[in-house]
Coordinates of C-alpha atoms in Angstrom, one line a residue:
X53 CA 66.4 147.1 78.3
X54 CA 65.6 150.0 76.2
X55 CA 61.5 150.5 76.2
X56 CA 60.7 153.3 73.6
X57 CA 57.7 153.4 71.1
X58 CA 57.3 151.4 68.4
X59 CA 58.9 151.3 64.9
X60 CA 56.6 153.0 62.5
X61 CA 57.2 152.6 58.9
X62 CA 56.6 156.1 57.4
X63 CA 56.2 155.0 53.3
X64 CA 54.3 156.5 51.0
X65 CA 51.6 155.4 48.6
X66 CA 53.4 155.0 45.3
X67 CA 56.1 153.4 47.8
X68 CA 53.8 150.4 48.7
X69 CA 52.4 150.1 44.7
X70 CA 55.6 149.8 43.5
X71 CA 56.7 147.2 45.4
X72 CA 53.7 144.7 44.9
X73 CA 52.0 145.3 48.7
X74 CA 48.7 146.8 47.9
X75 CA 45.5 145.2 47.5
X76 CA 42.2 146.8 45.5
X77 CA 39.7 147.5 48.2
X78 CA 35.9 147.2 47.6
X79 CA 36.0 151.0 46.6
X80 CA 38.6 150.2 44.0
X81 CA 41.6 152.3 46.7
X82 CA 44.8 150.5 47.3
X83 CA 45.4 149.6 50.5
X84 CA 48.9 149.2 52.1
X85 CA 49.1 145.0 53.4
X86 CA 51.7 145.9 55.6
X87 CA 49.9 148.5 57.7
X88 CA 47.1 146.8 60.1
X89 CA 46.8 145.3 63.3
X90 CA 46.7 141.4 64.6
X91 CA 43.4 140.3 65.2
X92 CA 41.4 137.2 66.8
X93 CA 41.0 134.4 64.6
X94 CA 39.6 131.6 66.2
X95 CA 40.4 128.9 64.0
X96 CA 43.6 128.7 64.7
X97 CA 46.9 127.8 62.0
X98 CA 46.9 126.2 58.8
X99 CA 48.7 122.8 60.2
X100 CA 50.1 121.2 63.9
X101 CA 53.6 120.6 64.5
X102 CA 52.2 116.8 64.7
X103 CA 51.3 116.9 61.0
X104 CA 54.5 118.7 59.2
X105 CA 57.8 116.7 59.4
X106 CA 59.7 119.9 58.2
X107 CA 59.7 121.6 61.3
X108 CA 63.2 122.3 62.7
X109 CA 63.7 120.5 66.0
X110 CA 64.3 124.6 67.2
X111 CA 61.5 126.0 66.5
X112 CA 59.3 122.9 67.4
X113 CA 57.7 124.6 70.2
X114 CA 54.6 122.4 71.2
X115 CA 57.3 119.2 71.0
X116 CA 59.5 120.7 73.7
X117 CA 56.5 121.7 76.0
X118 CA 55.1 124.8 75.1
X119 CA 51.9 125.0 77.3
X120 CA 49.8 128.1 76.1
X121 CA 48.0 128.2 72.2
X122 CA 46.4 131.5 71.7
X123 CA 49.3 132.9 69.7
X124 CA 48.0 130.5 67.1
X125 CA 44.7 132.6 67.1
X126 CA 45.3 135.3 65.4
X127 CA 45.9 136.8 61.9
X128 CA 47.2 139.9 60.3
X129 CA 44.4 142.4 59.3
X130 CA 45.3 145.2 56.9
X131 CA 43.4 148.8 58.0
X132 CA 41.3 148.7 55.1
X133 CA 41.6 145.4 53.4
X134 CA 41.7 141.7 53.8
X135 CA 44.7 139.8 53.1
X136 CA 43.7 136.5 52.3
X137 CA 44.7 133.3 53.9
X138 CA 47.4 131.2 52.4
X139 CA 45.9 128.5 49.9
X140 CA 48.5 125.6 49.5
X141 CA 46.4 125.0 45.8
X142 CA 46.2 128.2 44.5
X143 CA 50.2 128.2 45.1
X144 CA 51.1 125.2 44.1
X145 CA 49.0 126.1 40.8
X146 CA 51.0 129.8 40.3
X147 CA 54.4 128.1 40.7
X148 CA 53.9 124.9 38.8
X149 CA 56.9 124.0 36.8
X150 CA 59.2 126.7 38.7
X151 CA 61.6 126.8 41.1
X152 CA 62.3 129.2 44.5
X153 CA 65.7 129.9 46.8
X154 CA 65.7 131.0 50.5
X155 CA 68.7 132.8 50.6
X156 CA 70.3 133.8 53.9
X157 CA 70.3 132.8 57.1
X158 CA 68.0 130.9 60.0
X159 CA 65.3 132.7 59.8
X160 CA 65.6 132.9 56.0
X161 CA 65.1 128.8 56.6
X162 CA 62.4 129.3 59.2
X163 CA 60.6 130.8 56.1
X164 CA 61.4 128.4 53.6
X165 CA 60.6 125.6 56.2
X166 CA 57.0 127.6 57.0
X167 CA 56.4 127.1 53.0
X168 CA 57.0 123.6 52.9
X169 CA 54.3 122.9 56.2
X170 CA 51.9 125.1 54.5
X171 CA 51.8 123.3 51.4
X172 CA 51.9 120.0 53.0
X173 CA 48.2 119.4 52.9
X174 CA 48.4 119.3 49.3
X175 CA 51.4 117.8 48.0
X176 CA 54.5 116.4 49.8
X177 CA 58.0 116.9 48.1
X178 CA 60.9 114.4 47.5
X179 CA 64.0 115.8 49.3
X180 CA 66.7 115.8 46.5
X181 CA 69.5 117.9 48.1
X182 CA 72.1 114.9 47.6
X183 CA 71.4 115.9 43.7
X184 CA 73.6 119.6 44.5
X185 CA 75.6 118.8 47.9
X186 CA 75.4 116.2 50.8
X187 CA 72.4 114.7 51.9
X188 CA 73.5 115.5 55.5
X189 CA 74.3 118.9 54.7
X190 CA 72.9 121.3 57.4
X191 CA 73.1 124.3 55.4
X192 CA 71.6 123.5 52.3
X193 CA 68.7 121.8 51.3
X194 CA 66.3 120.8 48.0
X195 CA 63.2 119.7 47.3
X196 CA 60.8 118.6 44.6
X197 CA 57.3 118.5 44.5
X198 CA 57.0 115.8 41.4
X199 CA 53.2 116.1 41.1
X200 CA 53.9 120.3 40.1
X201 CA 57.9 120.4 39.0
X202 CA 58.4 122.8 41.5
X203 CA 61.6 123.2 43.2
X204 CA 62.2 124.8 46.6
X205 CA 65.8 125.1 48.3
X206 CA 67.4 126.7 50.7
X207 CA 71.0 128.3 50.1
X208 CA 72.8 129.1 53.3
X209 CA 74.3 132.5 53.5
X210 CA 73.8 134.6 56.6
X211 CA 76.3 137.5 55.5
X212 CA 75.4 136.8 51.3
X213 CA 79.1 137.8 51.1
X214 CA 82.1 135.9 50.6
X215 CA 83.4 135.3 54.4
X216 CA 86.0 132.9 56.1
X217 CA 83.4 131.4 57.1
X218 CA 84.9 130.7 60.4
X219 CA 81.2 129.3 62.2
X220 CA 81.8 126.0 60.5
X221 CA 85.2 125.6 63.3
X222 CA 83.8 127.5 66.0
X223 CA 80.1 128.6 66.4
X224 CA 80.7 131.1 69.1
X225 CA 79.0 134.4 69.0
X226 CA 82.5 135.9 69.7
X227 CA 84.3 134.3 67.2
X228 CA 85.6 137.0 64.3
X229 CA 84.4 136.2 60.9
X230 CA 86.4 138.0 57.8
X231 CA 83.3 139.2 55.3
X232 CA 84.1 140.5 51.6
X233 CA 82.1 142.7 50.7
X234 CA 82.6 143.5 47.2
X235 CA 82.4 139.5 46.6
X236 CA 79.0 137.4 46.5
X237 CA 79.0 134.0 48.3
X238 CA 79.5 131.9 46.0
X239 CA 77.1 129.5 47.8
X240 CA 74.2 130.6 46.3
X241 CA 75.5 133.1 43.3
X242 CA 76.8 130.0 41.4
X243 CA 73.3 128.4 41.7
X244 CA 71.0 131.7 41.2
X245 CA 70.4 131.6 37.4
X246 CA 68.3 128.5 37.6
X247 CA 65.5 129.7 40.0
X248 CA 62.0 131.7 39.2
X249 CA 61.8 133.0 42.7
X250 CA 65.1 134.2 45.1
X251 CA 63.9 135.1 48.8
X252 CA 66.4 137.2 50.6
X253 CA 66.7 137.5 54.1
X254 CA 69.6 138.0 56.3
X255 CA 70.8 140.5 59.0
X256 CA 70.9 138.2 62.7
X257 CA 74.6 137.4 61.9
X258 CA 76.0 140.8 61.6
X259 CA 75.3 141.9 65.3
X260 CA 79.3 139.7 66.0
X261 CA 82.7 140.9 65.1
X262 CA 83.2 141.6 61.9
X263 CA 86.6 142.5 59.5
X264 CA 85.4 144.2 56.3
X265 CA 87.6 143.9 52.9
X266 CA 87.2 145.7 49.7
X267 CA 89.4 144.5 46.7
X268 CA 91.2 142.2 49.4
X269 CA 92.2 144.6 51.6
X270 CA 91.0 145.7 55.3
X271 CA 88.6 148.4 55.1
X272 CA 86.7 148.8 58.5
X273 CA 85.3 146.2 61.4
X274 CA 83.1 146.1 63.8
X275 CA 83.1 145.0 67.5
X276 CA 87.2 144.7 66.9
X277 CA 88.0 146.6 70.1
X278 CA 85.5 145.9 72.4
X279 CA 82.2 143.6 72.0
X280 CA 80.2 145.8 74.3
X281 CA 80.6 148.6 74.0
X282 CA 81.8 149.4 70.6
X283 CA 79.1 150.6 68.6
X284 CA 77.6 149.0 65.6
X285 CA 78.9 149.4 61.8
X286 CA 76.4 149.4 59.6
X287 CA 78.9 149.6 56.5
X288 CA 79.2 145.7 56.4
X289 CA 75.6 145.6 56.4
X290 CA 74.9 147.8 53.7
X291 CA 77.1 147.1 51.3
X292 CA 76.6 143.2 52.0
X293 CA 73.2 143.8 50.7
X294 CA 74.5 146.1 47.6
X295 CA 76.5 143.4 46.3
X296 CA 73.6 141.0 46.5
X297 CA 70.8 142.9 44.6
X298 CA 74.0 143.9 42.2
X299 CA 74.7 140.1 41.8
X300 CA 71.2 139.6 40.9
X301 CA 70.8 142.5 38.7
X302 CA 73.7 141.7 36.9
X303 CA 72.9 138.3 36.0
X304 CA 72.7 137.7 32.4
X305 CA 69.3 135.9 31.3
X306 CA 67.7 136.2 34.6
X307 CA 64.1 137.2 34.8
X308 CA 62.6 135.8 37.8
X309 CA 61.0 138.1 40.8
X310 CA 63.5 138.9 44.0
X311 CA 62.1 139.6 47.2
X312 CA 63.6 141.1 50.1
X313 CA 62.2 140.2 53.6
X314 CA 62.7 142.9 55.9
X315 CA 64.4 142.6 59.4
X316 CA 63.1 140.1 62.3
X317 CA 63.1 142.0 65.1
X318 CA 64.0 140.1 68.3
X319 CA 62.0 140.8 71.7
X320 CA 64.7 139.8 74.5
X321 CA 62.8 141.1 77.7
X322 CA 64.8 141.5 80.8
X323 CA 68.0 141.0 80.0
X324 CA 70.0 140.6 77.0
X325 CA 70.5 137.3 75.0
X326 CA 73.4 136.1 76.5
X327 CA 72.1 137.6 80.0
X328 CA 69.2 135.7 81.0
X329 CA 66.5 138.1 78.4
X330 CA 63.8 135.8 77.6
X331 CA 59.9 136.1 76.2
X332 CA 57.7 134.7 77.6
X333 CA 54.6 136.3 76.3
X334 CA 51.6 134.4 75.5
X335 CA 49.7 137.5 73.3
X336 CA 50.4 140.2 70.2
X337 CA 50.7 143.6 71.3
X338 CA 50.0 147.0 69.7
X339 CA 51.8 149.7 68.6
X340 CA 49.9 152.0 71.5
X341 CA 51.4 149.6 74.1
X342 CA 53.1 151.9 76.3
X343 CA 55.9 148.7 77.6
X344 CA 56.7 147.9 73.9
X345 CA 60.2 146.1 73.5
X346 CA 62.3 148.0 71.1
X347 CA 64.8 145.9 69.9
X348 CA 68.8 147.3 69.4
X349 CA 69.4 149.4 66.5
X350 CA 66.3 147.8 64.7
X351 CA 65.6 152.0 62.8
X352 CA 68.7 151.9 61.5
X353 CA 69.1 148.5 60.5
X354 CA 65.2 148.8 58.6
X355 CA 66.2 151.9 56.9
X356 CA 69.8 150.5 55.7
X357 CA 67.8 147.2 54.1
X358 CA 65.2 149.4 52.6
X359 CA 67.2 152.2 51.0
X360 CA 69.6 149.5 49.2
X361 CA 66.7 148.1 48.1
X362 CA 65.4 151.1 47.5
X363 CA 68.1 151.6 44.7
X364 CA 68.3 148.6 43.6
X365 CA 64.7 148.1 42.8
X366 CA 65.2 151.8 40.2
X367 CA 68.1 149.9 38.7
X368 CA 66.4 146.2 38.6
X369 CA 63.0 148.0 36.7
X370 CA 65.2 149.7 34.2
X371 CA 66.3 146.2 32.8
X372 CA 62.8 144.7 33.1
X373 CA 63.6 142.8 36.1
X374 CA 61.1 142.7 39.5
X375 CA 61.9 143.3 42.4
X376 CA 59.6 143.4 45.5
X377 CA 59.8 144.1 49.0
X378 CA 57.8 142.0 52.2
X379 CA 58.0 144.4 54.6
X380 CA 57.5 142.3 57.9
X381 CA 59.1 144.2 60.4
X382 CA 56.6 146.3 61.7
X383 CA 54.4 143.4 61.7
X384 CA 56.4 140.9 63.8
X385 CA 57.5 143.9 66.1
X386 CA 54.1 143.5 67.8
X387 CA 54.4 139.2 68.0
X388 CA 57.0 138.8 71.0
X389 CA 54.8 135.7 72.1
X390 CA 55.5 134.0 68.8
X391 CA 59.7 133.0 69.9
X392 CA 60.4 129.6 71.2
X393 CA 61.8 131.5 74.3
X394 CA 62.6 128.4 76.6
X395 CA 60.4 126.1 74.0
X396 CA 63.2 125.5 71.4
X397 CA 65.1 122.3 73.3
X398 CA 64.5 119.8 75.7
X399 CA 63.4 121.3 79.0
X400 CA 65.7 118.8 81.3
X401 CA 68.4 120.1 79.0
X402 CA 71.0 122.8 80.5
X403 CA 70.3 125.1 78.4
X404 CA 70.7 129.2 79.2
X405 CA 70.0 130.9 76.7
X406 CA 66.4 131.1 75.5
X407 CA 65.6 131.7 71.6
X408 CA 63.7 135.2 70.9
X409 CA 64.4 135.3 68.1
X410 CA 63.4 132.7 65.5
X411 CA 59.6 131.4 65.3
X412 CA 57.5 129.1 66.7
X413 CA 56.1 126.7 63.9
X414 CA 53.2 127.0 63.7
X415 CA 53.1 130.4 64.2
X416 CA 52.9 134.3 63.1
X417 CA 56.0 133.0 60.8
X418 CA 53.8 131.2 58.0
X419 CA 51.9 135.1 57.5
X420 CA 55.0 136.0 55.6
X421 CA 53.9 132.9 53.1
X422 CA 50.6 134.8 52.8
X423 CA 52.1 138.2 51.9
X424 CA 54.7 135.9 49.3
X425 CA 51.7 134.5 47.9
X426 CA 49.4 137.7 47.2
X427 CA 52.9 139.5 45.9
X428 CA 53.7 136.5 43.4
X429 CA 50.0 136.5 42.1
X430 CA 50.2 140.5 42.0
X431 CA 53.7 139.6 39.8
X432 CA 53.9 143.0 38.2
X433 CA 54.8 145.4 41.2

């Protein structure tokens, strides 16, 4: 365990206007959403895991036995504004007739899956992935809220590169996976063009080992020698995401808005993932917190997403296109009581390895909805 202080995202002003994260405060200053604090809020989340039938069976926390509630109670309070709370109307109104991708991994999904609970209170949506792919496909789903013609779907793609895609035999964290980097997954770039909204957000799956190819031939790896202790390679990383916001940017006739979602930090306590590391804590913590959890590599995986978005953004607004950032890390580094931990399967089950790192649902997961909502009402950053 590595206990350091916590990540602080050092981004300027004009940064945060750019990208669509400030709100007007009452003395007409922006302020940066982004930058706050958790605090109490006694009333609790938007919905129960008893009243949303979207919730993954994994991240159903209160179904597996989940005893404590107080990470419900609280919100995220900008320094010197309020963000407001999620309104399933006032959403459902902004997107009518338009359509949104998740694109990336699980907790790209956990998302997406957030989104769909939160709006359940006002409209329930007809699940139409058999329209595009199998019904009982795991990977992708679809679904229609009639009442608004707004699509939502969810287009599986934990590297957004073309890969071998060798999970599908063998879901093994140690299993190699071939990615190319120079070549969007076709997954979700052959279904892109249609949607008013693409979410991105991906990076849990590039921790394994990894063969990277450029034009078809072998150009680096990671983790090819030795899982433990070689170090990590970022390259795969970065340029995964460069040949994403390129896809995008190159699209002919696309003019929806593209968000990035920055990194979910992890808070394995004790031990690593695959060495009993759990969390098991019931409360936020601050950034003063002097036994903060820093998760691995989690600088240098922030700044590589954020200075290829970085570019990519200068390139998108040259060509009229929008591009905006929800800059979550920082925030969810202070939630380690908001993982299933030991919540995220049966208990009689033998299970070892506990789950810190997708989120409980309900949970601090459905205040990235919030920040999607005030960006896509902002709509010019």
């Amino acid at each position: 365990m590595v206990l350091l202080l916590p990540l602080v995202i050092d981004l300027n002003e004009s940064y945060f206007s750019l990208y669509g994260s400030s709100l007007e405060t009452p003395e007409n200053n922006k302020c940066n959403i982004f930058s706050g604090s958790w605090v109490p809020y006694s009333k609790g989340s938007f919905y129960s895991n008893e009243s949303c039938p979207f919730i993954a069976e994994k991240q159903n926390c209160f179904m597996h036995g989940r005893p404590d509630r107080e990470f419900l109670k609280w919100r995220w309070k900008p320094e010197e504004c309020e963000l407001p709370l999620f309104d399933a109307k006032q959403f459902l109104k902004i997107v009518r007739g338009k359509s949104m991708a998740f694109v990336g991994d699980s907790i790209a999904r956990n998302q997406a899956e957030s989104l769909l609970c939160l709006l359940n209170s006002v409209a329930r949506p007809v699940d139409i992935t058999s329209r595009y792919t199998s019904k009982d496909d795991k990977y992708f789903k679809w679904w229609f809220y009639a009442d608004y013609k707004f699509t939502v779907a969810i287009l599986w793609s934990p590297f957004f590169v073309k890969s071998s895609k060798a999970y599908l035999k063998d879901t093994s964290f140690y299993n190699a996976e071939n990615l190319f980097l120079d070549e969007p997954d076709e997954a979700w770039a052959n279904h892109i063009q249609i949607f008013d909204y693409l979410i991105f957000s991906a990076g849990q799956w590039f921790f394994r080992p990894l063969t990277f190819y450029e034009n078809r031939q072998v150009v680096g790896c990671q983790k090819c020698h030795n899982l433990t202790t070689d170090p990590l390679n970022l390259y795969g990383y970065r340029n995964a995401f460069r040949t994403a916001f390129r896809t995008v940017i190159n699209l002919k006739g696309f003019k929806g808005m593209v968000f990035l979602v920055t990194h979910s930090p992890n808070h394995f306590e004790n031990g690593e993932w695959n060495k009993g590391g759990g969390c098991n804590r019931t409360l936020p913590v601050n950034k003063e917190d002097k036994g903060f959890l820093h998760p691995y590599a989690l600088e240098e995986i922030y700044e590589t997403q954020v200075e290829e978005f970085a570019a990519a953004e200068k390139e998108a607004r040259q060509k009229g296109l929008r591009f905006g950032l929800i800059n979550i890390t920082d925030v969810m580094l202070m939630r380690p009581d908001g993982h299933p931990h030991k919540y995220g399967h049966n208990l009689d089950r033998n299970v070892s390895i506990n789950d810190c790192v997708h989120w409980c649902m309900p949970g601090p997961v459905d205040t990235w909805n919030q920040f999607l909502l005030h960006m896509i009402k902002i709509g010019s950053f």
